[in-house]
Amino acid sequence: MPSADPAPAAHVPVAKAVRGAAIGNAVEWFDFAIYGFLATYIAEKFFPPGDETAALLNTFAVFAAAFFMRPLGGFFFGPLGDRIGRQRVLAVVILVMSASTFAIGLVPSYQTIGVFAPILLLLLRCLQGFSAGGEYGSGACFLAEYASNRHRGFVVSFLVWSVVVGFLLGSVTVTALEALLSEAAMDAYGWRIPFLIAGLLGAVGLYIRTRLGDTPEFTALREEGEVSSSPLREAFTHAWRPILQIIGLVVIHNVGFYVVFTFLPSYFTKTLVFSKTDSFVSITVASLVAIALIPPLGALSDRVGRKPLLIAGSILFTVFTYPLFLLLTSGSLAAAITAHAALAAIEAVFASTALAAGAELFATRVRSSGYSIGYNISVALFGGTAPYVATWLVARTGNDIAPAYYVIGAAVVTLLTVLTMAETARRPLQKVAVTPARTAAS
């Protein structure tokens, strides 16, 4: 008989789980991030020449289209994780992500195959989005179920920490290539190299994840015969309120993240007219700030609770986004980098806690389904569209500060959602939300 408490706090298993999930997740988000860092090259190569703003908007539209595939990935991989386990899903999604990213590096340009170039780009980006729909939910559940009640916020924070690491590695790779290669070489073939590197990194990530065991929580559930036969139906029937809560919870998490780490690098060069080197320095500083802050803030949420940090992050975005955008557009590079770093710090306050709080809303029986569905609906509506909306707002209004209003609106929506949530820090994870008998009767 399995023990009532699978004791996930043993140091070696937890450390191994964190390494496996974090390294694999960093690889996934390296794949996903390089598209944003190479947006100007992609706009030139995959769309008709002429209007640079229209081409960049089309590039970000394809970026956003991948996010609309994420709910489909969530609907597929989330319930699959509740039926066969979190670890197997994590292995599959990194394989799909890396293969599709590698293929983007091989697609011929618009000048070579015409309209088929953007069509193939769109299809491969959608495949990336479908894969990403299974990554975050499965990863958050995986780490939450390995962690002890006392340290869950700290352990789960390494998932979002690894996302920033992946983004930073993508930025460093692209910038290093631009420094080492001539402009002509970068334009001809150099921009493809990061996509090809993704194939090799994906093989490493796949190896790591296939060597992980499944979580103590899910293993105990399976041994007790409590694994749901229809987790998707059960999630919608009995966990609809947490699904709605996580949709609202991660609005600012996603808008803030993609504005800070995907939109602002191109904003630095296109709108603020700084150099690519300046943009690289700024995104590097912002990334390092977030990397330094996320784990200790996750640990702080274990001490003071999830809600204080979630409320603080939402309020900080609401109050300081506008003045920080004024600082961004002041004309001073030092001021712009400072503002970028400050926005990254605010994002760290919220993101360090949001994933653990989201995982704690659900019972183990439907955790992967509920989390993946709710999170990916929100990211499709608000996260993937953030670079497009921000770029469109600047182009449409002529106001360089217009993206700030979008961030503030997202923060208000999340703040209202957080106020409806109960505190979940330091509490045992709920294992079975409903009995099989009740499920059968529903």
XYZ file of C-alpha atoms in Angstrom:
442
model
C 0.000 0.000 0.000
C 1.348 3.455 -0.816
C 1.783 5.812 2.075
C -0.836 8.453 2.631
C 1.846 11.089 2.214
C 4.289 10.334 -0.618
C 6.795 12.669 1.102
C 7.893 14.624 -1.946
C 10.228 16.718 0.170
C 13.165 14.288 0.004
C 16.048 16.407 -1.219
C 17.484 14.205 -3.978
C 14.220 13.518 -5.859
C 13.159 17.172 -5.655
C 16.557 18.418 -6.841
C 16.489 15.985 -9.755
C 12.942 17.012 -10.649
C 13.865 20.708 -10.594
C 16.930 20.141 -12.777
C 14.996 18.064 -15.280
C 12.007 20.363 -15.537
C 14.062 23.564 -15.540
C 16.655 22.458 -18.098
C 14.033 21.031 -20.411
C 11.859 24.109 -20.014
C 14.791 26.432 -20.751
C 15.377 24.513 -23.982
C 11.687 24.807 -24.909
C 11.666 28.544 -24.352
C 14.969 29.076 -26.126
C 13.172 27.578 -29.118
C 10.157 29.799 -28.621
C 12.147 32.984 -27.862
C 14.512 33.120 -30.816
C 11.542 33.828 -33.073
C 10.981 37.107 -31.239
C 14.675 38.046 -31.262
C 14.883 37.362 -35.004
C 11.593 39.115 -35.798
C 13.153 41.728 -38.083
C 14.951 39.064 -40.160
C 11.807 36.950 -40.347
C 9.759 39.972 -41.457
C 12.214 40.564 -44.298
C 12.564 36.924 -45.365
C 9.017 35.589 -45.143
C 6.819 38.502 -46.224
C 6.571 40.657 -49.381
C 9.000 43.615 -49.446
C 7.719 47.164 -49.099
C 6.102 48.261 -45.840
C 8.453 47.411 -42.958
C 5.819 48.101 -40.287
C 3.305 45.835 -42.046
C 5.920 43.088 -42.343
C 6.777 43.367 -38.643
C 3.090 43.302 -37.736
C 2.656 40.178 -39.886
C 5.625 38.613 -38.115
C 4.086 39.286 -34.707
C 0.710 38.110 -36.015
C 2.297 34.740 -36.822
C 3.887 34.873 -33.353
C 0.408 35.407 -31.895
C -1.144 32.672 -34.061
C 1.018 30.106 -32.295
C -0.581 31.156 -29.031
C -4.052 30.506 -30.390
C -2.931 26.898 -30.831
C -1.950 26.693 -27.180
C -5.489 26.037 -25.883
C -5.711 23.112 -28.319
C -2.407 21.849 -26.947
C -3.749 22.369 -23.430
C -6.942 20.473 -24.220
C -4.862 17.612 -25.641
C -1.820 17.398 -23.357
C -3.515 18.459 -20.095
C -5.940 15.528 -19.903
C -3.217 13.255 -21.285
C -1.033 14.233 -18.325
C -3.870 13.334 -15.947
C -4.229 9.916 -17.585
C -0.665 8.767 -18.325
C 1.408 11.072 -16.096
C 3.224 14.400 -16.213
C 6.681 13.063 -17.111
C 5.644 11.385 -20.371
C 3.876 14.500 -21.579
C 6.947 16.626 -20.804
C 9.064 14.299 -22.956
C 6.655 14.480 -25.901
C 6.236 18.252 -25.919
C 9.951 19.025 -26.015
C 10.353 16.667 -28.966
C 7.567 18.393 -30.915
C 8.783 21.897 -30.039
C 12.400 21.315 -31.024
C 11.547 19.515 -34.266
C 9.243 22.321 -35.420
C 11.782 24.992 -34.447
C 14.522 23.152 -36.350
C 12.247 23.014 -39.395
C 11.718 26.813 -39.347
C 15.441 27.159 -39.929
C 15.088 25.171 -43.157
C 12.083 26.964 -44.741
C 13.033 28.850 -47.939
C 12.393 32.597 -48.134
C 9.517 34.458 -49.791
C 11.754 35.291 -52.750
C 12.326 31.568 -53.333
C 8.895 29.957 -52.850
C 6.561 32.937 -52.636
C 3.433 32.692 -50.524
C 4.338 29.189 -49.368
C 7.067 30.708 -47.157
C 4.686 32.505 -44.746
C 2.268 29.565 -44.919
C 4.962 27.097 -43.826
C 6.143 29.534 -41.173
C 2.601 29.798 -39.838
C 2.122 26.012 -39.776
C 5.383 25.420 -37.916
C 4.655 28.209 -35.444
C 1.254 26.655 -34.797
C 2.970 23.338 -34.120
C 5.251 25.138 -31.661
C 2.187 26.637 -29.982
C 0.468 23.253 -29.780
C 3.557 21.852 -28.054
C 3.876 24.825 -25.693
C 0.265 24.212 -24.655
C 1.449 21.075 -22.904
C 4.664 22.478 -21.463
C 3.768 25.023 -18.836
C 0.801 23.252 -17.286
C 2.553 19.898 -17.154
C 5.745 21.472 -15.833
C 3.972 23.445 -13.103
C 2.048 20.365 -11.982
C 5.210 18.260 -12.115
C 7.155 20.532 -9.773
C 4.197 21.329 -7.509
C 3.621 17.618 -6.936
C 7.280 16.963 -6.142
C 7.610 19.836 -3.667
C 6.828 19.788 0.034
C 4.019 21.945 1.386
C 6.550 24.280 3.037
C 8.682 24.889 -0.053
C 6.292 24.581 -3.000
C 6.491 28.251 -3.980
C 10.296 28.126 -4.084
C 10.416 24.853 -6.056
C 7.793 25.836 -8.633
C 9.400 29.252 -9.139
C 12.254 27.514 -10.967
C 9.893 26.804 -13.854
C 9.377 30.478 -14.664
C 13.037 31.117 -13.758
C 14.039 28.654 -16.475
C 11.804 30.460 -18.982
C 13.793 33.666 -18.443
C 17.030 31.676 -18.727
C 15.812 30.278 -22.065
C 14.931 33.753 -23.295
C 18.331 35.068 -22.214
C 20.154 32.222 -23.967
C 18.170 33.000 -27.104
C 19.155 36.658 -26.895
C 22.822 35.846 -26.275
C 22.892 33.387 -29.189
C 21.360 35.853 -31.656
C 23.569 38.734 -30.508
C 26.725 36.622 -30.618
C 25.958 35.618 -34.197
C 25.336 39.247 -35.166
C 28.706 40.171 -33.652
C 30.639 37.309 -35.256
C 29.049 37.379 -38.715
C 28.954 40.187 -41.222
C 25.609 41.837 -41.888
C 25.461 40.140 -45.280
C 26.206 36.706 -43.790
C 23.648 37.194 -41.022
C 21.058 38.221 -43.589
C 21.880 35.324 -45.908
C 22.099 32.394 -43.503
C 23.131 33.458 -40.005
C 19.577 34.090 -38.819
C 18.793 30.407 -39.466
C 21.525 29.087 -37.148
C 19.643 29.530 -33.827
C 16.710 27.541 -35.210
C 19.060 24.730 -36.195
C 20.770 24.809 -32.800
C 17.339 24.197 -31.290
C 17.314 20.705 -32.776
C 20.478 19.759 -30.881
C 19.275 21.338 -27.642
C 15.972 19.518 -28.015
C 17.780 16.177 -28.139
C 19.546 17.057 -24.875
C 16.280 18.118 -23.237
C 14.528 14.959 -24.418
C 17.285 12.790 -22.935
C 16.983 14.575 -19.592
C 13.229 14.270 -19.430
C 13.066 10.607 -20.385
C 15.218 9.861 -17.329
C 12.796 11.503 -14.888
C 10.290 9.511 -12.879
C 6.716 10.652 -12.426
C 5.610 12.682 -9.418
C 4.928 11.102 -6.007
C 1.418 12.620 -6.043
C 0.453 11.131 -9.417
C 2.158 7.804 -8.656
C 0.178 7.474 -5.421
C -3.042 8.397 -7.227
C -2.387 5.731 -9.852
C -1.546 3.067 -7.285
C -4.744 3.871 -5.404
C -6.770 3.463 -8.610
C -7.963 7.077 -8.479
C -6.710 8.249 -11.897
C -9.626 9.850 -13.743
C -10.856 8.096 -16.871
C -12.286 11.381 -18.205
C -10.251 14.231 -16.686
C -11.383 16.823 -19.228
C -15.075 16.303 -18.466
C -14.353 16.098 -14.758
C -12.353 19.331 -14.828
C -15.130 21.268 -16.540
C -17.795 19.718 -14.322
C -16.129 20.065 -10.928
C -13.237 22.539 -11.374
C -14.814 25.248 -13.539
C -14.290 27.912 -10.868
C -10.502 27.318 -10.562
C -10.294 27.269 -14.381
C -11.905 30.718 -14.519
C -9.639 31.918 -11.722
C -6.448 30.828 -13.439
C -7.563 32.482 -16.690
C -7.785 35.798 -14.844
C -4.777 35.116 -12.627
C -2.255 34.839 -15.436
C -3.464 37.752 -17.588
C -0.810 40.144 -16.265
C 1.689 37.298 -15.910
C 1.535 36.802 -19.680
C 1.035 40.383 -20.851
C 3.836 41.582 -18.591
C 6.153 38.761 -19.589
C 5.756 39.120 -23.351
C 5.898 42.906 -23.267
C 9.103 42.840 -21.195
C 10.922 39.977 -22.892
C 9.568 39.913 -26.459
C 8.125 43.318 -27.359
C 10.619 45.664 -25.698
C 13.741 44.363 -27.533
C 12.189 45.350 -30.887
C 10.664 48.491 -29.307
C 14.192 49.607 -28.402
C 15.325 49.504 -32.035
C 12.154 50.330 -33.978
C 10.497 52.959 -31.762
C 13.208 54.283 -29.469
C 15.786 54.074 -32.301
C 18.536 52.610 -30.131
C 21.057 50.204 -31.643
C 20.754 46.429 -31.565
C 23.639 46.404 -29.099
C 21.714 48.748 -26.817
C 18.675 46.489 -27.073
C 20.791 43.459 -26.216
C 22.278 45.155 -23.155
C 18.810 46.136 -21.962
C 17.203 42.709 -22.370
C 20.241 41.104 -20.745
C 20.028 43.392 -17.711
C 16.260 42.845 -17.475
C 16.688 39.067 -17.714
C 19.419 38.988 -15.067
C 17.236 41.040 -12.716
C 14.367 38.586 -13.117
C 16.667 35.550 -12.785
C 18.086 36.931 -9.536
C 14.697 37.797 -8.024
C 12.395 34.912 -8.961
C 13.657 32.090 -6.643
C 13.910 34.226 -3.472
C 10.494 35.738 -4.185
C 9.091 32.235 -4.657
C 10.567 31.313 -1.279
C 9.065 34.476 0.226
C 5.613 33.363 -0.940
C 6.086 30.212 1.158
C 6.544 32.413 4.220
C 4.045 35.251 3.749
C 1.554 33.575 1.420
C 0.777 33.657 -2.295
C -1.837 36.431 -2.233
C 0.375 39.210 -0.793
C 2.874 38.822 -3.649
C 0.179 38.418 -6.308
C -1.594 41.546 -5.081
C 1.690 43.450 -4.807
C 2.714 42.513 -8.356
C -0.655 43.552 -9.783
C -0.625 46.893 -7.961
C 2.984 47.605 -8.942
C 2.125 47.081 -12.611
C -0.965 49.287 -12.268
C 0.867 52.163 -10.556
C 4.320 52.135 -12.150
C 3.889 50.986 -15.778
C 2.984 54.444 -17.103
C 5.841 56.331 -15.402
C 8.268 53.583 -16.432
C 7.187 53.936 -20.073
C 7.762 57.696 -19.727
C 11.261 56.806 -18.561
C 11.679 54.402 -21.478
C 10.837 57.137 -23.979
C 12.873 59.897 -22.318
C 15.663 59.611 -24.885
C 18.280 58.439 -22.399
C 19.665 54.948 -22.889
C 20.512 54.612 -19.190
C 16.976 55.650 -18.258
C 15.465 53.210 -20.765
C 17.541 50.294 -19.453
C 16.599 51.219 -15.884
C 12.909 51.258 -16.805
C 13.223 47.924 -18.606
C 14.906 46.376 -15.562
C 12.230 47.797 -13.253
C 9.442 46.286 -15.372
C 11.290 42.941 -15.256
C 11.507 43.213 -11.464
C 7.747 43.820 -11.199
C 7.109 40.848 -13.468
C 9.337 38.756 -11.190
C 7.227 39.684 -8.153
C 4.113 38.289 -9.797
C 5.520 35.445 -11.882
C 7.529 33.974 -9.002
C 4.274 33.099 -7.238
C 1.608 32.709 -9.918
C 2.518 29.196 -11.086
C 2.462 27.642 -7.626
C -0.787 29.455 -6.784
C -2.346 28.153 -10.007
C -1.293 24.547 -9.408
C -2.664 24.681 -5.855
C -6.141 25.554 -7.131
C -6.693 22.032 -8.501
C -6.846 18.475 -7.196
C -4.225 16.006 -8.451
C -6.912 14.068 -10.290
C -7.592 16.983 -12.695
C -4.665 19.305 -12.013
C -2.962 18.972 -15.382
C -6.249 19.341 -17.281
C -7.563 22.314 -15.343
C -4.252 24.150 -15.201
C -3.373 23.604 -18.874
C -6.804 24.601 -20.156
C -7.147 27.745 -18.057
C -3.569 28.909 -18.483
C -3.494 28.411 -22.246
C -6.839 30.083 -22.880
C -5.489 33.132 -21.075
C -2.125 33.122 -22.826
C -3.822 32.792 -26.235
C -6.054 35.793 -25.570
C -3.571 38.034 -23.790
C 0.017 36.730 -23.862
C 0.740 35.859 -27.487
C -1.139 38.908 -28.713
C 0.816 41.296 -26.460
C 3.680 42.073 -28.913
C 1.168 42.516 -31.750
C -1.200 44.707 -29.721
C 1.664 46.802 -28.363
C 3.161 47.299 -31.843
C -0.273 48.069 -33.301
C -1.061 50.600 -30.567
C 2.150 52.515 -31.257
C 1.582 52.481 -35.023
C -2.130 53.334 -34.764
C -1.995 56.109 -32.174
C 1.458 57.517 -32.821
C 1.876 57.438 -29.040
C 5.004 55.585 -27.950
C 3.547 55.140 -24.443
C 0.325 53.472 -25.637
C 1.448 49.908 -24.694
C 1.474 50.990 -21.041
C -2.317 51.253 -21.037
C -2.623 47.640 -22.195
C -0.357 46.454 -19.379
C -2.282 48.478 -16.796
C -5.629 47.060 -17.972
C -4.253 43.515 -17.699
C -2.996 44.197 -14.174
C -6.417 45.422 -13.051
C -8.126 42.273 -14.414
C -5.657 40.060 -12.546
C -5.952 42.036 -9.312
C -9.725 41.566 -9.302
C -9.225 37.830 -9.893
C -6.685 37.444 -7.074
C -9.156 38.998 -4.642
C -11.561 36.077 -5.310
C -8.934 33.430 -4.473
C -8.278 31.717 -1.159
C -4.765 31.554 0.282
C -3.148 28.207 -0.596
C 0.438 28.508 0.668
C 1.729 25.747 2.979
C -1.428 23.662 2.551
C -1.403 20.033 1.328
C -2.354 19.540 -2.295
C -5.872 18.255 -2.757
C -5.698 14.789 -4.288
C -9.213 13.828 -5.346
C -11.757 16.558 -5.970
C -14.615 14.126 -6.559
C -15.143 10.437 -6.031
C -15.423 8.072 -9.005
C -19.038 7.443 -8.058
C -19.892 11.112 -8.252
C -18.062 11.400 -11.549
C -20.005 8.500 -12.998
C -23.256 10.011 -11.814
C -22.512 13.426 -13.289
